[in-house]
Short mmCIF file of C-alpha atoms in Angstrom, two decimals:
data_model
loop_
_atom_site.label_atom_id
_atom_site.label_comp_id
_atom_site.label_asym_id
_atom_site.label_seq_id
_atom_site.Cartn_x
_atom_site.Cartn_y
_atom_site.Cartn_z
CA MET A 11 9.18 -16.59 22.25
CA ALA A 12 5.58 -17.00 22.74
CA SER A 13 5.11 -12.96 22.07
CA LYS A 14 6.96 -13.62 18.80
CA LYS A 15 4.90 -16.45 17.99
CA ILE A 16 1.42 -14.44 18.74
CA ARG A 17 3.47 -11.31 16.41
CA ARG A 18 4.07 -13.44 13.64
CA ARG A 19 0.39 -15.01 13.58
CA ASP A 20 -1.60 -12.03 13.96
CA LEU A 21 0.84 -10.86 10.75
CA ILE A 22 -0.15 -14.18 9.03
CA GLN A 23 -3.41 -13.32 9.34
CA GLN A 24 -3.42 -9.92 8.08
CA VAL A 25 -1.73 -11.10 5.18
CA VAL A 26 -4.40 -13.00 4.29
CA GLN A 27 -6.73 -10.17 5.13
CA GLU A 28 -4.88 -8.29 2.67
CA GLN A 29 -4.12 -10.79 -0.16
CA GLY A 30 -6.76 -13.17 -0.34
CA GLY A 31 -4.77 -15.99 0.26
CA MET A 32 -1.27 -17.00 0.63
CA SER A 33 1.17 -20.34 -0.01
CA VAL A 34 2.76 -21.64 2.96
CA GLY A 35 5.85 -21.46 0.97
CA ALA A 36 5.46 -18.05 0.58
CA LEU A 37 4.56 -17.37 4.28
CA ALA A 38 7.49 -19.26 5.21
CA GLU A 39 10.14 -17.05 3.17
CA MET A 40 8.55 -13.82 4.10
CA PHE A 41 8.86 -14.62 7.97
CA GLY A 42 12.27 -16.19 7.48
CA VAL A 43 10.81 -19.28 9.63
CA SER A 44 10.59 -22.94 8.63
CA MET A 45 7.56 -24.55 6.35
CA GLN A 46 6.93 -26.88 9.55
CA THR A 47 6.58 -23.92 11.84
CA ILE A 48 3.55 -21.86 9.61
CA ARG A 49 2.08 -24.67 9.47
CA ARG A 50 1.80 -25.06 12.96
CA ASP A 51 0.86 -21.24 12.77
CA LEU A 52 -1.90 -22.17 10.27
CA ASP A 53 -2.93 -25.22 12.32
CA THR A 54 -3.85 -22.71 14.93
CA LEU A 55 -5.23 -20.13 12.61
CA CYS A 56 -7.36 -22.49 11.02
CA ASP A 57 -9.49 -23.24 14.24
CA GLY A 58 -11.67 -20.24 13.87
CA GLN A 59 -14.05 -19.68 10.97
CA ALA A 60 -12.19 -16.75 9.15
CA LEU A 61 -9.55 -18.42 7.76
CA GLN A 62 -8.91 -22.20 5.89
CA ARG A 63 -6.42 -24.34 3.92
CA SER A 64 -6.60 -25.46 0.29
CA HIS A 65 -3.97 -26.97 -1.43
CA GLY A 66 -0.85 -25.72 0.48
CA ARG A 67 -2.31 -22.51 1.10
CA ILE A 68 -4.00 -20.26 3.74
CA GLU A 69 -7.25 -18.07 2.29
CA LEU A 70 -10.16 -16.67 3.31
CA ALA A 71 -12.80 -18.41 4.09
CA GLU A 72 -15.90 -18.89 1.94
CA GLY A 73 -18.44 -16.01 2.41
CA ARG A 74 -15.80 -13.66 3.90
CA GLY A 75 -16.46 -10.84 1.47
CA ASN A 76 -15.90 -9.55 -1.88
CA THR A 77 -11.92 -9.62 -3.51
CA PRO A 78 -9.29 -8.22 -0.67
CA PHE A 79 -8.79 -4.95 -2.95
CA ASP A 80 -12.40 -4.63 -3.79
CA GLN A 81 -13.26 -4.70 -0.10
CA ARG A 82 -9.91 -2.08 0.65
CA ALA A 83 -11.51 0.03 -1.97
CA GLY A 84 -15.04 -0.25 -0.25
CA THR A 85 -14.08 1.21 3.19
CA ASN A 86 -13.91 4.79 4.46
CA LEU A 87 -14.92 6.42 1.39
CA VAL A 88 -15.58 10.23 2.97
CA GLY A 89 -11.74 10.03 4.01
CA LYS A 90 -10.74 8.71 0.94
CA ARG A 91 -12.13 11.29 -1.14
CA ALA A 92 -10.80 14.06 0.87
CA ILE A 93 -7.46 12.79 0.69
CA ALA A 94 -7.23 12.13 -3.22
CA SER A 95 -8.93 15.82 -3.83
CA SER A 96 -6.23 16.95 -1.20
CA ALA A 97 -3.56 15.15 -3.30
CA ALA A 98 -4.78 16.02 -6.58
CA ALA A 99 -4.82 20.01 -5.61
CA LEU A 100 -0.66 19.81 -5.72
CA ILE A 101 -0.88 18.21 -9.22
CA PRO A 102 -0.80 20.73 -11.98
CA ASP A 103 -1.50 20.15 -15.42
CA GLY A 104 1.39 18.01 -17.59
CA SER A 105 2.81 16.62 -14.37
CA THR A 106 4.68 13.45 -14.61
CA ILE A 107 3.90 11.14 -11.67
CA PHE A 108 4.19 8.32 -10.29
CA ILE A 109 1.67 6.52 -8.94
CA SER A 110 1.52 3.21 -6.55
CA ILE A 111 -0.58 0.19 -5.81
CA GLY A 112 -2.92 0.50 -3.66
CA SER A 113 -6.82 1.55 -2.72
CA THR A 114 -6.06 5.35 -1.67
CA ALA A 115 -3.82 5.68 -4.98
CA LEU A 116 -6.81 4.66 -7.18
CA SER A 117 -8.95 7.44 -5.19
CA VAL A 118 -6.18 10.03 -5.75
CA ALA A 119 -6.11 9.16 -9.44
CA ARG A 120 -9.50 9.09 -10.01
CA ALA A 121 -9.41 12.61 -8.17
CA LEU A 122 -7.03 13.57 -11.33
CA HIS A 123 -9.92 13.05 -13.85
CA ARG A 124 -9.93 16.69 -14.41
CA LYS A 125 -6.22 17.42 -15.30
CA LYS A 126 -5.06 17.12 -18.81
CA GLU A 127 -1.75 15.78 -20.43
CA LEU A 128 -0.09 13.71 -17.51
CA THR A 129 2.39 11.08 -17.52
CA VAL A 130 1.50 8.53 -15.36
CA ILE A 131 3.72 5.88 -14.40
CA THR A 132 2.06 3.10 -12.25
CA ASN A 133 2.22 -0.55 -11.82
CA ASN A 134 -1.85 0.02 -10.84
CA LEU A 135 -3.53 -1.29 -13.56
CA SER A 136 -6.84 0.41 -12.37
CA VAL A 137 -4.77 3.47 -12.15
CA ALA A 138 -3.59 3.15 -15.52
CA MET A 139 -7.58 2.63 -16.62
CA ALA A 140 -8.98 5.18 -14.53
CA LEU A 141 -6.49 8.26 -16.23
CA SER A 142 -6.80 6.81 -19.75
CA GLU A 143 -10.18 8.09 -19.83
CA GLU A 144 -8.47 11.57 -20.96
CA ILE A 145 -6.78 11.24 -23.73
CA SER A 146 -4.40 13.53 -23.50
CA ASN A 147 -2.49 11.50 -20.79
CA ARG A 148 0.20 9.28 -21.37
CA ILE A 149 0.04 6.10 -19.36
CA ILE A 150 3.13 3.77 -18.92
CA VAL A 151 2.75 0.47 -17.03
CA PRO A 152 5.23 -2.41 -17.00
CA GLY A 153 5.07 -5.73 -18.37
CA GLY A 154 4.88 -9.14 -17.04
CA GLU A 155 2.19 -11.18 -15.22
CA ILE A 156 -0.99 -8.96 -13.28
CA ARG A 157 -1.50 -10.16 -9.65
CA LEU A 158 -5.53 -10.73 -9.17
CA PRO A 159 -7.46 -9.89 -7.55
CA ASP A 160 -5.34 -6.69 -6.82
CA ARG A 161 -4.51 -5.77 -10.54
CA ASP A 162 -1.02 -4.65 -10.38
CA PHE A 163 2.05 -5.42 -11.27
CA VAL A 164 4.81 -6.43 -8.49
CA GLY A 165 8.55 -8.04 -8.55
CA GLU A 166 11.77 -7.33 -9.17
CA GLU A 167 11.06 -6.29 -12.46
CA VAL A 168 8.77 -3.48 -11.44
CA VAL A 169 11.75 -1.64 -9.48
CA GLU A 170 13.74 -1.87 -12.77
CA PHE A 171 10.93 -0.07 -14.45
CA PHE A 172 10.53 2.73 -11.76
CA SER A 173 14.79 2.89 -12.00
CA ARG A 174 13.90 4.11 -15.84
CA TYR A 175 11.88 7.06 -15.03
CA ARG A 176 12.28 10.38 -13.27
CA ALA A 177 8.91 12.25 -12.13
CA GLU A 178 7.93 15.60 -10.27
CA PHE A 179 6.02 13.87 -8.06
CA ALA A 180 5.71 9.84 -6.75
CA ILE A 181 1.80 9.24 -5.10
CA PHE A 182 2.03 5.90 -2.66
CA GLY A 183 0.46 4.07 0.01
CA THR A 184 1.73 2.08 2.77
CA ALA A 185 0.16 -0.97 4.40
CA GLY A 186 0.92 -0.04 8.09
CA ILE A 187 3.23 2.71 10.32
CA ASP A 188 5.31 1.52 13.46
CA PRO A 189 5.43 3.54 16.39
CA ASP A 190 8.84 4.02 15.30
CA GLY A 191 7.37 6.22 12.19
CA ARG A 192 8.88 3.36 9.57
CA LEU A 193 6.54 2.63 6.94
CA LEU A 194 5.65 -1.21 6.68
CA GLU A 195 4.60 -3.46 3.69
CA PHE A 196 3.45 -7.04 2.80
CA HIS A 197 6.51 -8.04 0.68
CA GLN A 198 9.85 -6.40 0.46
CA ALA A 199 9.17 -6.07 -3.46
CA GLU A 200 6.54 -3.44 -2.18
CA VAL A 201 9.27 -1.69 -0.20
CA ARG A 202 11.41 -1.51 -2.93
CA ALA A 203 9.31 -0.43 -5.86
CA THR A 204 8.18 2.13 -3.46
CA TYR A 205 11.61 3.37 -2.52
CA GLN A 206 12.34 3.53 -6.53
CA MET A 207 9.45 6.01 -6.69
CA TRP A 208 10.14 8.49 -4.05
CA ARG A 209 13.89 8.27 -5.04
CA ASN A 210 13.26 9.12 -8.46
CA ALA A 211 10.58 11.74 -7.93
CA GLN A 212 11.20 15.30 -6.56
CA LYS A 213 9.04 15.44 -4.25
CA SER A 214 6.97 12.15 -2.76
CA ILE A 215 3.24 12.30 -1.35
CA LEU A 216 2.34 10.05 0.99
CA VAL A 217 -1.40 9.06 1.15
CA ILE A 218 -3.12 7.25 4.13
CA ASP A 219 -6.02 7.26 6.18
CA ARG A 220 -5.72 6.80 10.13
CA SER A 221 -5.96 3.11 10.16
CA LYS A 222 -2.43 2.92 8.86
CA PHE A 223 -0.88 3.99 12.41
CA GLY A 224 0.14 1.12 14.60
CA ARG A 225 -1.06 -1.25 12.02
CA LEU A 226 1.86 -4.13 11.32
CA ALA A 227 2.73 -5.39 8.54
CA PRO A 228 6.53 -7.56 7.98
CA SER A 229 8.55 -5.86 5.67
CA VAL A 230 10.36 -2.40 6.54
CA GLY A 231 10.46 0.44 4.37
CA GLY A 232 11.57 4.18 5.00
CA SER A 233 10.33 6.70 7.20
CA LEU A 234 7.43 9.37 7.84
CA SER A 235 10.37 12.03 8.45
CA GLU A 236 11.90 11.15 5.21
CA LEU A 237 8.81 12.21 3.07
CA ASP A 238 8.21 15.75 1.64
CA THR A 239 4.48 15.99 2.35
CA ILE A 240 1.62 13.37 4.26
CA ILE A 241 -1.83 13.79 3.34
CA CYS A 242 -3.75 11.83 6.06
CA ASP A 243 -7.83 12.27 6.49
CA ARG A 244 -8.02 12.45 10.02
CA PRO A 245 -5.51 12.88 13.11
CA PRO A 246 -4.53 9.03 14.69
CA SER A 247 -4.93 8.71 17.97
CA ASP A 248 -2.96 10.35 20.91
CA GLN A 249 -0.36 7.52 21.28
CA PHE A 250 1.34 8.81 17.60
CA HIS A 251 1.49 12.23 18.49
CA HIS A 252 5.20 11.82 18.84
CA LEU A 253 5.26 11.05 14.94
CA ILE A 254 2.64 13.77 13.80
CA GLU A 255 4.59 16.62 15.88
CA PRO A 256 8.31 16.68 14.26
CA LEU A 257 5.87 16.99 10.82
CA GLY A 258 4.86 20.14 11.09
CA GLY A 259 3.04 21.72 7.94
CA ARG A 260 4.12 18.52 5.97
CA ILE A 261 1.27 17.00 7.13
CA VAL A 262 -2.22 17.68 6.15
CA PHE A 263 -5.29 16.15 7.60
CA ALA A 264 -7.63 16.25 4.49
CA GLU A 265 -10.84 16.27 6.29
CA GLU A 266 -10.56 19.19 8.27
CA ALA A 267 -8.91 21.10 5.52
CA GLU A 268 -12.37 20.94 3.86
#
């Protein structure tokens, strides 16, 4: 029981660092526990200096940096450029592609800037803006409310949106990879949207950096073994060798390929 509590608190801290803040009710729903349980967790987590309470929410403490998305977009730039270059090389002019939320997916979009006549179907507003600079492209986005500061669309409406289209390629990231090879996200809505993308695409392309191996997140999605191509910056630590070896040529280490 104690280890379950510690794991939940670790996940809460990761979620807040990822999202910038979250309500007590949303956390209770995410982890399937009572609001009283979450409040006890927050009593412990807010004893430090990284997190703070604010009007029924838990947030990053002041002075903890830029918005979470911009923090992610500014990390591991060399690795993300290598991943993006490898992914873009797989996409010919005139392709129809799904592109997911996330900073690595945005890096891929920026690497596609020389491609022509793409049809881009995305719930990532930053991706849409990056690829709108090429006027031969067609950009399709869902309606609804934009989640800030990440500048993306999430929710069941997005799952339904992706269900209406078919694409040659689905390019997406993930929040973490469990030691059993399952893909992890912070919200079930993100899991369902990603699944809908790769289900409706001829080829799935996962773009990740090595830090995602072993990273925790509460919602479980698909598996590495189900994907067509995985592009990573560098090999993960030896403890994940059992995941890498069966993938064979389906996994590309972009920094080594340059």
